[in-house]
Structures are given as C-alpha cells and as structure tokens.
XYZ file of C-alpha atoms in Angstrom:
592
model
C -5.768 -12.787 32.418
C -5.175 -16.419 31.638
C -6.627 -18.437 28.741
C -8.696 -20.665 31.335
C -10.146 -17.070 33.074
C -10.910 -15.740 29.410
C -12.752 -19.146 28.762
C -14.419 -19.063 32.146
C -16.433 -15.601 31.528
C -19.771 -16.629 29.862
C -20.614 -14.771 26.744
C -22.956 -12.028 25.802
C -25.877 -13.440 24.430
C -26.619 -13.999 20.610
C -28.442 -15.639 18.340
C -26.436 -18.070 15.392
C -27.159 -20.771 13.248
C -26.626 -24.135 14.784
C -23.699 -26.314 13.487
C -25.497 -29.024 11.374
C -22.867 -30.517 9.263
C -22.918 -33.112 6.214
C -19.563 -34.790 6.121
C -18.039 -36.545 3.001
C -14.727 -38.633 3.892
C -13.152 -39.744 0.627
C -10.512 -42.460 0.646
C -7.817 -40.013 -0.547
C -8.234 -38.126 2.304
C -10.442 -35.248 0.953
C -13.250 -34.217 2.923
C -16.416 -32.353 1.361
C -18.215 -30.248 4.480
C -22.092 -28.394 3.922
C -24.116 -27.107 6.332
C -27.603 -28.802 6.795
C -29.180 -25.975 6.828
C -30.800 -24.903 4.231
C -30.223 -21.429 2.145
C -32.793 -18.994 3.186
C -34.989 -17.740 -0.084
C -33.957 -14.548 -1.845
C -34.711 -12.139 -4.129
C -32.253 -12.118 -6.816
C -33.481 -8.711 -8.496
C -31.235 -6.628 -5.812
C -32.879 -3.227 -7.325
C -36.242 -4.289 -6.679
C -35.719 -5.502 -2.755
C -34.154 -2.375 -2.194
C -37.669 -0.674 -3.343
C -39.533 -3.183 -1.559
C -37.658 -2.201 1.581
C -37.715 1.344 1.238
C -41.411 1.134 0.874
C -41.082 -0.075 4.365
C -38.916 2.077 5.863
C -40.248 5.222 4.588
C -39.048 8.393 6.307
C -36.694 6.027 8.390
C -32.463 7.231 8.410
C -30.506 4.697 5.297
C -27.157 6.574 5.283
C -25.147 9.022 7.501
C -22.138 10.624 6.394
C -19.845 13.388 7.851
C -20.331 16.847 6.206
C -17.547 19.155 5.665
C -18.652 20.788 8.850
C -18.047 17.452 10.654
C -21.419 16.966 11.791
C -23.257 13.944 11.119
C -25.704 14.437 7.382
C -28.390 11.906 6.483
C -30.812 10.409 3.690
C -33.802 8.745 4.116
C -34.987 5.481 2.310
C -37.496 7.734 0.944
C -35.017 9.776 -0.469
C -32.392 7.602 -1.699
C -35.139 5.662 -3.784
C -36.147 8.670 -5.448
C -32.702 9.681 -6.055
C -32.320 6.138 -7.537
C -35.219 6.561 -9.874
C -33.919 9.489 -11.320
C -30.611 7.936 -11.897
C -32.194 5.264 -13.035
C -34.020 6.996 -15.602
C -30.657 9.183 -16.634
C -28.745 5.778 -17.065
C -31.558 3.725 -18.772
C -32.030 6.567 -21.480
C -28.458 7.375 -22.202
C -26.925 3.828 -21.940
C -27.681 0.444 -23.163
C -28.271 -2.214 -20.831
C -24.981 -4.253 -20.787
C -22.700 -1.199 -20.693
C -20.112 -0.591 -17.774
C -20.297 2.352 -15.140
C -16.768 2.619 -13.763
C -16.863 4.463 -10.132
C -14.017 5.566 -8.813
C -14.915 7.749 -5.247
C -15.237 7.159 -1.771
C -17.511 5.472 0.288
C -20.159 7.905 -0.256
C -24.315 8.496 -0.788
C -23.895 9.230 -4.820
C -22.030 5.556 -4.977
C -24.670 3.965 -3.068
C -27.204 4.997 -5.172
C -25.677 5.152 -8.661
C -24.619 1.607 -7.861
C -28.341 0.501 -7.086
C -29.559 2.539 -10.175
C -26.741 0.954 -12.936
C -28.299 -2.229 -11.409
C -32.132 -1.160 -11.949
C -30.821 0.002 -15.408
C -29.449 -3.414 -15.871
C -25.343 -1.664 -16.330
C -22.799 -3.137 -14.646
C -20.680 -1.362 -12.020
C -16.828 -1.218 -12.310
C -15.418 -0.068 -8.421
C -11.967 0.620 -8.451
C -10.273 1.968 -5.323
C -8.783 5.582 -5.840
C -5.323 4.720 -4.313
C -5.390 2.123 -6.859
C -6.556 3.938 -9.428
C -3.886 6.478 -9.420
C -0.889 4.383 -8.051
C 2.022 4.837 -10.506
C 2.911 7.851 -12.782
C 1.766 6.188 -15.245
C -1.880 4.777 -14.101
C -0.950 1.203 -15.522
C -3.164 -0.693 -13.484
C -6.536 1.827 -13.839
C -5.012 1.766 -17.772
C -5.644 -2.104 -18.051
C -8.732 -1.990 -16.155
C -10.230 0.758 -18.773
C -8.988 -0.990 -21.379
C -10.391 -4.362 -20.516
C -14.164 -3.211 -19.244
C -14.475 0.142 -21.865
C -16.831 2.164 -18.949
C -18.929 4.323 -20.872
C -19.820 6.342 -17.884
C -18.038 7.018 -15.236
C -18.528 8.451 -11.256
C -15.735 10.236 -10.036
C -14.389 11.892 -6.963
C -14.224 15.531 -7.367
C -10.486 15.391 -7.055
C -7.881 16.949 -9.554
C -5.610 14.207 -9.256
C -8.501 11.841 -10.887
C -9.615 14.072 -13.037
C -6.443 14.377 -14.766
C -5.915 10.660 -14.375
C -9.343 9.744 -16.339
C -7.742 12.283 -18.863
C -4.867 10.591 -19.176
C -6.812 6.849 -19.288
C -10.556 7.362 -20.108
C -10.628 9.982 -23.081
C -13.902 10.635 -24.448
C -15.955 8.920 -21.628
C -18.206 11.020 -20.200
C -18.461 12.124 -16.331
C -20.532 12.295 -13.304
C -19.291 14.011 -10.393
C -20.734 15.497 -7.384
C -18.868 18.348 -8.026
C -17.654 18.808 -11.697
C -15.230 21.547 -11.490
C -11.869 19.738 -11.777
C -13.204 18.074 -14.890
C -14.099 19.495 -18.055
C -17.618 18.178 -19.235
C -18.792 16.901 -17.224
C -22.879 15.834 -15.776
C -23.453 17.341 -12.134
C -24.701 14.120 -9.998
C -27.600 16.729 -8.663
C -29.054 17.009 -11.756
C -28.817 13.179 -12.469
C -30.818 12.160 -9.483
C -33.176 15.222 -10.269
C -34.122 13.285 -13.613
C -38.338 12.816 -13.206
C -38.486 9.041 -13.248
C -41.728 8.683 -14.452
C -42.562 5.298 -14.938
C -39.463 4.400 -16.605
C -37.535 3.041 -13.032
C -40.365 0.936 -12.195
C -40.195 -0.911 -15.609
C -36.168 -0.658 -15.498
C -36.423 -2.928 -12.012
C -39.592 -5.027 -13.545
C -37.105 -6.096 -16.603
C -33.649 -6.802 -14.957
C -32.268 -9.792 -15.314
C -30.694 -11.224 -11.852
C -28.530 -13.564 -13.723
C -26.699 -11.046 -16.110
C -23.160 -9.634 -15.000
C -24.216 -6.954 -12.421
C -20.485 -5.881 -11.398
C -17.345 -6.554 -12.337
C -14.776 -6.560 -9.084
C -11.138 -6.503 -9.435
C -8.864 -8.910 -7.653
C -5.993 -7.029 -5.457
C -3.306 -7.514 -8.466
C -0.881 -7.896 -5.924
C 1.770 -9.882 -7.779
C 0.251 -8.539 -11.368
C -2.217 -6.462 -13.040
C -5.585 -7.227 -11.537
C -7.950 -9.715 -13.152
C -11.756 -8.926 -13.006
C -14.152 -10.821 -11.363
C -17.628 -10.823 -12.989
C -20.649 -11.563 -10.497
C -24.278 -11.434 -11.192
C -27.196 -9.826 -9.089
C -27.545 -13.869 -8.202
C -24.218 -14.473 -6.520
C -24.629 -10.971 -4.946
C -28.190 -11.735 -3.380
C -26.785 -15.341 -2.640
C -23.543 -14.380 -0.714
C -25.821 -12.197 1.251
C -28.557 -14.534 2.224
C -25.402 -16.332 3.311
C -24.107 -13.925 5.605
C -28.125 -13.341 7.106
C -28.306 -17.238 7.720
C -25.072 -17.487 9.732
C -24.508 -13.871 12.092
C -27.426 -12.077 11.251
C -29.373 -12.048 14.151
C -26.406 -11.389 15.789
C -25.050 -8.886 13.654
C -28.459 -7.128 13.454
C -27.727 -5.164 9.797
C -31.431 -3.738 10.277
C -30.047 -2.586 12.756
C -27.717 1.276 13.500
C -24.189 0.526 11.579
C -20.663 2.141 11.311
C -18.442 0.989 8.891
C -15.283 1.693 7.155
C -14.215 -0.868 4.374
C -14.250 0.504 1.329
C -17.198 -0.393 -1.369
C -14.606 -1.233 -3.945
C -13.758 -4.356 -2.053
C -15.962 -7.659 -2.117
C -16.743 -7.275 2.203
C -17.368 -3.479 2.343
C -19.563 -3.679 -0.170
C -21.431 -5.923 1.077
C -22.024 -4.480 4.409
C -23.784 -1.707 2.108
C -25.881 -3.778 0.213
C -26.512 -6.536 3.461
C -27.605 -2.778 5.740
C -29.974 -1.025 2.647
C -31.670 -4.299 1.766
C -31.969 -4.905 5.669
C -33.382 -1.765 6.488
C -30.455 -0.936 8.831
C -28.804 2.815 9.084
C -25.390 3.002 8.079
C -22.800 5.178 9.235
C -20.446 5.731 6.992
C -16.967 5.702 8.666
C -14.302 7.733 6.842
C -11.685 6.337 8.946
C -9.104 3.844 7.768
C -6.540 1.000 9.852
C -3.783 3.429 9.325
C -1.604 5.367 11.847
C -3.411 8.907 11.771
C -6.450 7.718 9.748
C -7.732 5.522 12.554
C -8.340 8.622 15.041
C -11.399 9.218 13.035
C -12.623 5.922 13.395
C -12.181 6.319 17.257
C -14.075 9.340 17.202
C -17.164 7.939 15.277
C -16.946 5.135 17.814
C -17.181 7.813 20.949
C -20.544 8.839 19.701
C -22.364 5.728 18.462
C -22.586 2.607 19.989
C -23.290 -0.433 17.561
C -24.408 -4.067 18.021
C -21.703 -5.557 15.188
C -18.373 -4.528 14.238
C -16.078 -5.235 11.278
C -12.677 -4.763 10.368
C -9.270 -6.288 9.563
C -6.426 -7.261 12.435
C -4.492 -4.496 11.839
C -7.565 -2.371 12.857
C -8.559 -4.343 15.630
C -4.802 -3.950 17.101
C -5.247 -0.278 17.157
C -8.723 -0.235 18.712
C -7.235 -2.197 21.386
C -4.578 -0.151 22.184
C -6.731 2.787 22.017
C -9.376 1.204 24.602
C -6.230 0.141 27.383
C -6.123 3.738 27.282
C -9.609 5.246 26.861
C -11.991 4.023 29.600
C -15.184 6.381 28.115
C -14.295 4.728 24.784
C -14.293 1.371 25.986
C -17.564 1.933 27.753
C -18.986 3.084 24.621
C -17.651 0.465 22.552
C -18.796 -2.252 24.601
C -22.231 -0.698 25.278
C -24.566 -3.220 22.587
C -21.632 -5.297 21.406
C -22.681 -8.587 20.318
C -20.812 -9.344 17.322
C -17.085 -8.016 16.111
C -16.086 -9.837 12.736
C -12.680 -9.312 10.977
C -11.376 -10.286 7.849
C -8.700 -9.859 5.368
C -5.700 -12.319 7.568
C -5.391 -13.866 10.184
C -6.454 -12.410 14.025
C -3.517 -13.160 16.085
C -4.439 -14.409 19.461
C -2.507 -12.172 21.353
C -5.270 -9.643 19.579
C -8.203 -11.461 20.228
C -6.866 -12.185 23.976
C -6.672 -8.579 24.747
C -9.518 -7.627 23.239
C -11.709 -10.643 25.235
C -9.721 -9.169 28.517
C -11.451 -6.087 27.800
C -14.690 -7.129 27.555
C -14.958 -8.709 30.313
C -13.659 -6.293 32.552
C -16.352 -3.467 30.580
C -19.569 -5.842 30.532
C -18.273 -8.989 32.710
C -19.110 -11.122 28.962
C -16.851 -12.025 26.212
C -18.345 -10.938 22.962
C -18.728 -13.418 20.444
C -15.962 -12.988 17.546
C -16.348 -14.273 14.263
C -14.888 -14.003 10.715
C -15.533 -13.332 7.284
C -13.914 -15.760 5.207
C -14.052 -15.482 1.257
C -12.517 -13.540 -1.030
C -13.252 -10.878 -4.786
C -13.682 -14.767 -6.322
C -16.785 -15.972 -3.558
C -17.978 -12.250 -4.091
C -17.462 -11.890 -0.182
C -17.431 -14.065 3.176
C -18.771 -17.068 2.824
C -17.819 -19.032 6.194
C -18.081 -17.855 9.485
C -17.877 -18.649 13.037
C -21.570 -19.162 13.992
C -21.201 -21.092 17.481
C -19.474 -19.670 20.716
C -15.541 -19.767 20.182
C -12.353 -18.836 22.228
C -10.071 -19.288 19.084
C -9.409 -17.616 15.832
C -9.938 -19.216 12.753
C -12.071 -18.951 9.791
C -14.923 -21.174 11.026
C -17.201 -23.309 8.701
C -19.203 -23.131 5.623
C -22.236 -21.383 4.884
C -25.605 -22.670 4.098
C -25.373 -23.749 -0.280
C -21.562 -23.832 0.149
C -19.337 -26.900 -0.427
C -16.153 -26.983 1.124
C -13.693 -29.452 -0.614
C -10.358 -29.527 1.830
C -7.772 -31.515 -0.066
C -4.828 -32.759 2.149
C -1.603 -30.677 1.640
C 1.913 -31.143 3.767
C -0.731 -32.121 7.439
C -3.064 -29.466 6.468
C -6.167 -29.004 3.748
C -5.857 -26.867 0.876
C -9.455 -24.798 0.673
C -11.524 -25.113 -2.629
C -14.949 -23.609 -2.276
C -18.282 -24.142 -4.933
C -21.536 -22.788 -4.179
C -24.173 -19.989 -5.836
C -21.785 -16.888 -4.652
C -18.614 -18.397 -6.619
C -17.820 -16.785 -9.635
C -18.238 -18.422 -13.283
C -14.562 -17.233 -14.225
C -12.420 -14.242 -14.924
C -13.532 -11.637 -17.600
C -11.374 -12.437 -20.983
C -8.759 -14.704 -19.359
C -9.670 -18.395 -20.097
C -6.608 -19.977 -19.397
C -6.396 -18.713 -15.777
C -10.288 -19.469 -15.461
C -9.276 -22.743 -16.082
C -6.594 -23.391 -13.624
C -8.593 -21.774 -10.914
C -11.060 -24.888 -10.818
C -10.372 -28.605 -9.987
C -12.244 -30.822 -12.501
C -15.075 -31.104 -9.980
C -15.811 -27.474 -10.557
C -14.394 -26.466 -6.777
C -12.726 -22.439 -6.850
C -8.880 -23.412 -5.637
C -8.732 -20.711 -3.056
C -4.868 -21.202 -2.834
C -5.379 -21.111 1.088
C -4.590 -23.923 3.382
C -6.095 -24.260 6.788
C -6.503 -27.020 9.606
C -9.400 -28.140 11.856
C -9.006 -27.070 15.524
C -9.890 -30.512 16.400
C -9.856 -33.443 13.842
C -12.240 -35.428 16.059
C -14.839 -32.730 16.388
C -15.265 -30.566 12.846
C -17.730 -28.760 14.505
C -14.898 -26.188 16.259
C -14.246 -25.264 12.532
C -11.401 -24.717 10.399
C -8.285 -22.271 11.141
C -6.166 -20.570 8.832
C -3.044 -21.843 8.340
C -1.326 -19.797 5.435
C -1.760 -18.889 1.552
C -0.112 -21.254 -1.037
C 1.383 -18.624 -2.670
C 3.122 -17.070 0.361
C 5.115 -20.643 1.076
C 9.231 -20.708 -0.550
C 11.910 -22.845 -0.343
C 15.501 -21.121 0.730
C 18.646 -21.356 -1.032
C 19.126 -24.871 1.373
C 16.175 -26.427 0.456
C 14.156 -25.427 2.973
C 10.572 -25.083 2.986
C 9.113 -21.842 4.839
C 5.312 -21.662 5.348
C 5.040 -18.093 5.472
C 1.647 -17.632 6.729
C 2.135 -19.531 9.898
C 5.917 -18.197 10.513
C 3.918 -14.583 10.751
C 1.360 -15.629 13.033
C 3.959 -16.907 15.018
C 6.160 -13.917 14.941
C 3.667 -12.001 14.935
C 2.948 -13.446 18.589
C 6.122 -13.501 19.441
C 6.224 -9.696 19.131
C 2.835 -8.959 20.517
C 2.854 -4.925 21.456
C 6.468 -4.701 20.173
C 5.613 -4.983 16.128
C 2.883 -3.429 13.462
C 3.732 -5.783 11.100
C 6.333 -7.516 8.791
C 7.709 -9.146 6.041
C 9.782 -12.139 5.900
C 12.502 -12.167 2.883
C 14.063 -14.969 1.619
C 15.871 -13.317 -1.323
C 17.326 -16.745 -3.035
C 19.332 -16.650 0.492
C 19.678 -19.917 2.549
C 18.396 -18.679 6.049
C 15.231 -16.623 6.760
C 15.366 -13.011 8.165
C 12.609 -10.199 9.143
C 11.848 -7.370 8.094
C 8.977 -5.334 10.557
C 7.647 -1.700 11.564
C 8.309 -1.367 15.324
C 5.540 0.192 17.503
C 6.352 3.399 20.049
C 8.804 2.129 22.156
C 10.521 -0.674 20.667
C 13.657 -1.229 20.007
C 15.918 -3.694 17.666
C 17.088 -4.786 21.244
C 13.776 -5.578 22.346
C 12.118 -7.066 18.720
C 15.515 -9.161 18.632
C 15.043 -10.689 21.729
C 10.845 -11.450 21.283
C 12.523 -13.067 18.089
C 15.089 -15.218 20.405
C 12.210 -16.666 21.866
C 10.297 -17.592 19.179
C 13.401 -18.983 17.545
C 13.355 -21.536 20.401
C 10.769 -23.455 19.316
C 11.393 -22.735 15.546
C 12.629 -25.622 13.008
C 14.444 -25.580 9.693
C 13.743 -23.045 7.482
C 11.243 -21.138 10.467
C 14.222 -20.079 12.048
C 14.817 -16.222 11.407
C 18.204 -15.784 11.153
C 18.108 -11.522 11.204
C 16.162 -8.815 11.797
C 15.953 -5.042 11.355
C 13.429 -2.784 11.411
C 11.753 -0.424 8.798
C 12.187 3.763 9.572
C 9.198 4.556 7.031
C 5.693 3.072 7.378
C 3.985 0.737 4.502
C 3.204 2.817 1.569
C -0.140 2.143 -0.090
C 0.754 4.063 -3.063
C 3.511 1.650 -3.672
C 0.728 -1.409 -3.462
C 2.686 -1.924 0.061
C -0.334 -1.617 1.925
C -4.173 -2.655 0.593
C -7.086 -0.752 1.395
C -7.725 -3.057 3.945
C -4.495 -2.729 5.654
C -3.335 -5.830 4.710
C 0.483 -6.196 3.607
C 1.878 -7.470 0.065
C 4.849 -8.457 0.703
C 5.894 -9.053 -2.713
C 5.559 -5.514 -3.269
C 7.440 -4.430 -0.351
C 10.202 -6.499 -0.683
C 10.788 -5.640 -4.584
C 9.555 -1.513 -3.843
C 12.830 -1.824 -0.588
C 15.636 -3.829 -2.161
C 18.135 -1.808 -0.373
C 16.720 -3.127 3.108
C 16.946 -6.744 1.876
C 20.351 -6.168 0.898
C 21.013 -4.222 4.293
C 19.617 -7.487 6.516
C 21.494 -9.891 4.074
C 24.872 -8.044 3.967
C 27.895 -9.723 5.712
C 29.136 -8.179 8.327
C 25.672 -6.850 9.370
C 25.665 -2.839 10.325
C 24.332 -1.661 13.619
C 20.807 -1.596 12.542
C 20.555 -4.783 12.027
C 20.285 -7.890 14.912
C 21.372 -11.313 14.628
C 19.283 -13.358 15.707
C 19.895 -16.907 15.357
C-alpha cells in the first residue's frame, strides 16, 4: 500500500485538543511554542482524588492481574481504598512523614496501593526496577541508590535473589513482602492492609502537602550511576492533567486498560495513576517487548479489546508481525482502537506504515497514532500528537508547557519548562545546574525538526539525542539518531535493532540482531542501498551481525526495550574489534 493510499483512508474517529499555538520568534533564531489552551484544574493532593474517585466507583473493577492459575484476579475501588487506609495507617504510625519507601516488585496490586498510601502518609516512594536492582554481582547501582535516599521501609518481590540482594545493600531496613519467606523479618503485606484505619487515613490525606517530594524516580544511568529525580504530588497531578487535556478523550483512561510498562519508569507509572484517578480498569499486562516475553502480551490482547494502546517501537514491531500472521488477533486488536501511543525512540515509518496497512484492511480507518514525549526529568510525556497525522514525530507541547527550540547544526535542540519539570537532581548541584539554560528551560539534550517550517502546527519530529552524535577518527560528524532511523529503514523486516560503533576509527560500521531469516548477505545489501544516499561520516563502512540477543542484565537493553549502546559496545569489545579488524573474517560484510 502506497503512502498516498495510506493517506487516502479517513480515520477512525476521536476526540483531541485543537492546535492553538502561541509562537515566540526571537532574532537568534529561537522559537518559544505554548499551547493556547489552557491547563485543565487539578487536584494536587493525588491521595485524596483517588478517594474521591473511589467513592464513585464503588464496587466497580480498578485492577486485574493474572493469578498463578492464569486466570484473570481483580480488586475493586472499594477494596483497594480500604486496603490503602490500612496501609496508610501502618505507614503513618511507624514512619515519619518525609521518610523514603523503596519498592522494588513488579507491576502489581500491593505497589499500587502502598504507593497511594506512602503518599496519603506523606513518604516518598523510591521505584527501582528489579533487573536494575540486581544487575551486577555486586548491586552497585541499587548500592548508590540506598545509599543516597536511606529507605526506611521497603516493598519487595518475594524473590530470593532480592532478598539476598537487600541483605547485601539495605541491612537493618525493615520489609514488606507479599510473601515473606525468602526474607528473614520481615511484615506480611496482608496484615499491613488489614491495619483498622480508623480515622487516622482520612486525616493522613486531609494533611498532605501536594508540594513536598512525593517520589523520587531514577534516571536510566545509562552512561553512569543513576541520578534521582525528585517530583512532588504537584508535578505528578500536573503532568497528568496534561496528558487528559491532549488524548484523553481519545485515550479514554476511565475507560477498560491493558498495559505493560513498568511502574518504575516515569510513563508506566503514569498510566496507573492517569487509569485509578480516572476511574478506568486496568489490566495489568505481565508481558514485556522481548522475544519470548511478548507472547504473553499477545495473549492478553486475544481476550480484551481496548480503546488506547501504549508501548515502545520495539513492541509495536512485534505486534505487527504477529497481526500479518494472526487474522483473529488482528480482529481483536482493532475492535475499539482509537488511540495507539508509543514512546521511549523513535517509530520508524516502515512500523507505523505497516501497522496503518493493517488497519485499514481490519476496520477500513487508520487509527490515530500519537506519542508520548518527555522523559524521568518532565516526570512523563508532556507533548503529544493531538491532531490527525500520517507521520511520526513527537508532536507539540502540552497545555502549561513552554517549548524553547534553540537552533543546532539545521535542527532545534529541545529545552522544556512547565509545572511537571523537575526542580533539580537530589544532592547533585552542579549537574542541576548545567541541566538548565539561564532562562530556567530543562536542556533535554534532544534535537528535533518541524515537519514543515511554514506550518508548526504538523509538530515537531525527532531528530536524534545530543549525546548519541561523535566525530570519527577523520573528523567526521555522525548524527547517530538519524543514521538509525535511516538504517533502521533501510533494513525494515531484515533487523531488530543495532548499534553503530565508531571506536576512535575513521569510518562508521554496524553492529545489529538479524530477524528469522536474514542473512549478512541480505542486511549487507539493505545497507548498500542506504549507503547510496549516505554522506560523510553516514556512510557505514561494515557490518556484522550479533549471535546473542541484547542482554538487560548487562544494562544492554532497558525495561522499555530501548538499546544503550554505550553499554553494548563497552559489555562486546570483541565484536567491535571483529568488524574493525583488517582483513575482515567471513562474518563480517563490507559494505562501502
């Protein structure tokens, strides 16, 4: 199907806030864009809209989970706010208000609700990703987080590997656990939430303070140990009402919800708070963007049909695959669609193409695709593609947001300031500093462009991370984020993913995981082709292709199956030696 046939099927209808934009054209080139509209009002004391809604809701389905059995388990709004009010209580009378509750578990009902009651108790929360948390024999990065936020409580996964890891890091701290047998002494979450509440919850909620830290979220560390993000209740509630003023009436979060991305990062947890406080009914999806763990998302997606979707590109290029395949799936899929939103990189078009093809040929629409652009430092997306659009990008601002693009090399660099941004990074002054400009904008380190320059309106796209441009050996300038979209293209159906290494080396090679089928023969040649319109340093010189897939463990792979390739180039030095190495071996191609 051809671009102009894609663009000629009329969407599936939805409802978004119009494009209303103020434009500021300075004579250095800068431009500073807001939206007209104004920021909906919101209620800042998270803990007490939750009750407010649950008072609604009553009886009504908050969260389903899969049981061990498989089959689908859920909690009531009823329930989880009592639950919360005996947390509450527990947290309130054995911890000050100030103090840190570290969680380290899934995506799971006892994290919803201990989150909402360290909030009620006025605590704030500590997430930290268990893949993260135990990466590395010697827990370094969970070390430095401990030693930097001092949790004095902490929920845990009932696994022996953390248990033996909080050992290790978090000596003395004491432990809640759904199940406290790997642990020594530990508090059984059941008889936390069991905790009579009394009337101590309802003053808890009456006395927090919206603008006090409420959570402390770790950047992904990925060329360092993390820093920590603090964010009150106020940039929490604010980033929401964001996200509500741009896609949600198309999104629908009141609405039946399955998602995946993990609460430890800024978007997943969102979607949990945006759904409770919306009086939605999530679906908690145990599935992950990974070869294996995806299946489970697939399944999940057989039996309920939802209105919105989310995930990263990497996910997305597996559900497509798996729909070209699956007609009952794609039916199902397709059924409500109105909304799919990804995040975490760039969609390739290729991606988004087949996707669109799909669509059309299930419901005779295209379904409106947006993003979710922020990141740990806006605490989540704050611009989005709210209008009808046929190409990627990372759209425009949202309502309360200023978006200062500063000209860079024939694109903008992004620096955002707004309610949602954060204040600074916990203890570290002198990179608080060099994050802002000396108007007080966030320097994102992202650049991006304007689909059209004449009409702003079409939005922004992404056009590559600051820190991901090098120069070769040469002198040579390689903008890394736009030679991967590119490649990326290039290799549509034949690639997962990849690296590009540089190595100090004058000439530019790749490094990528093939899909089924591929070949060097047949990644080399895709590469050919793109090479043919490729300049200077863009041009990739070799290629060869990895026999192991990323390793999260290794920090190869985030949560949100997103690639560091810092860490995979330093964690695979023999392969950058192997694509480097004069005469080449038979594994790897030349290519240019």
């Amino acid at each position: 199907m051809t671009t102009t046939m894609l663009a000629d099927a009329p969407f599936r209808e939805a409802e978004f806030m119009p494009v209303d934009l103020d434009v500021e054209r300075r004579a250095d080139g800068t431009i500073i864009l807001k939206s007209r509209v104004p920021l909906r009002a919101f209620d800042a004391n998270i803990p007490r809209a939750f009750a407010e809604r649950a008072k609604l809701k009553g009886d009504a389905t908050a969260i389903g989970w899969r049981g061990a059995d498989g089959q689908w388990a859920y909690r009531s709004y009823t329930q989880i706010k009592r639950d919360m009010d005996g947390a509450t209580r527990w947290l309130a009378e054995n911890f000050p208000r100030g103090t840190r509750l570290l969680i380290i578990a899934e995506n799971s009902l006892p994290v919803a609700v201990m989150t909402f009651a360290a909030w009620a108790a006025g605590m704030i929360i500590v997430p930290v990703s268990i893949a993260y948390g135990l990466a590395g024999g010697d827990h370094a990065r969970l070390r430095h987080v401990i030693a930097r936020t001092q949790p004095d409580v902490i929920l845990a996964e009932p696994h022996p590997a953390i248990a033996a890891a909080l050992a290790a890091t978090a000596p003395g701290a004491r432990i809640v656990s759904s199940d406290p047998a790997p642990f020594g002494d530990t508090t059984a979450y059941a008889d936390v939430i069991a905790t009579d509440p009394g009337q101590v919850a309802d003053t808890a909620i009456a006395t927090v303070d919206p603008d006090a830290p409420a959570i402390y979220m770790l950047t992904s560390g990925s060329t360092g140990l993390p820093k920590i993000v603090p964010h009150s209740l106020t940039a929490l509630a604010a980033c929401g009402a964001q996200g509500l003023d741009m896609i949600g009436k198309a999104a629908g979060w009141d609405d039946v919800m399955l998602d995946w991305l993990p609460w430890h990062h800024a978007a997943g947890a969102s979607v949990m708070r945006t759904c409770l406080l919306e009086g939605g009914t999530l679906h908690i999806d145990a599935g992950k963007p990974l070869p294996g763990l995806f299946d489970q998302t697939i399944a999940n997606l057989r039996e309920i049909s939802v209105a919105y979707f989310n995930n990263v590109p990497t996910g997305y290029a597996m559900l497509v695959e798996a729909m070209e395949h699956d007609a009952e799936l794609r039916t199902r899929f397709f059924a409500k669609m109105r909304l799919m939103l990804y995040g975490g990189a760039g969609l390739p078009q290729p991606v988004y193409d087949r996707l669109q093809e799909l669509a059309i040929a299930e419901t005779g629409h295209r379904i409106h695709m947006t993003t979710g652009y922020g990141m740990t430092e806006t605490v989540s997306g704050c611009m989005a593609i709210h209008f009808p659009a046929t190409r990627v990008g990372i759209g425009l601002p949202a309502p309360g947001l200023s978006l200062k693009l500063v000209p860079c090399d024939g694109r903008y660099e992004v620096r955002l300031a707004g309610p949602n941004v954060m204040k600074g990074y916990l203890g570290e002054p002198e990179k608080t500093a060099a994050a802002f400009d000396d108007e007080g904008f966030y320097r994102t380190g992202d650049v991006a462009v304007f689909h059209d320059e004449s009409d702003y309106g079409q939005g922004l796209a992404f056009a590559g991370r600051l820190a991901e441009e090098f120069k070769l050996a040469n002198g040579n300038w390689v903008y890394g984020g736009a030679v991967r979209e590119k490649l990326l293209r290039a290799c549509d159906g034949l690639i997962a993913d990849l690296v590009l290494a540089d190595d100090g080396r004058p000439y530019l090679a790749m490094l990528a995981w093939p899909k089924p089928g591929a070949t060097l023969g047949t990644v080399a040649e895709a590469v050919r082709g793109y090479n043919r319109d490729a300049r200077g340093g863009a041009v990739i010189r070799r290629v060869a292709l990895f026999d192991t897939p990323p390793n999260p463990g290794a920090h190869e792979l985030s949560d949100k199956g997103t690639i560091n390739r810092r860490a995979v180039l330093d964690g695979r030095r023999e392969w950058v030696e192997r694509v480097f190495a004069d005469p080449p071996d038979e594994g790897v191609a030349i290519t240019g």
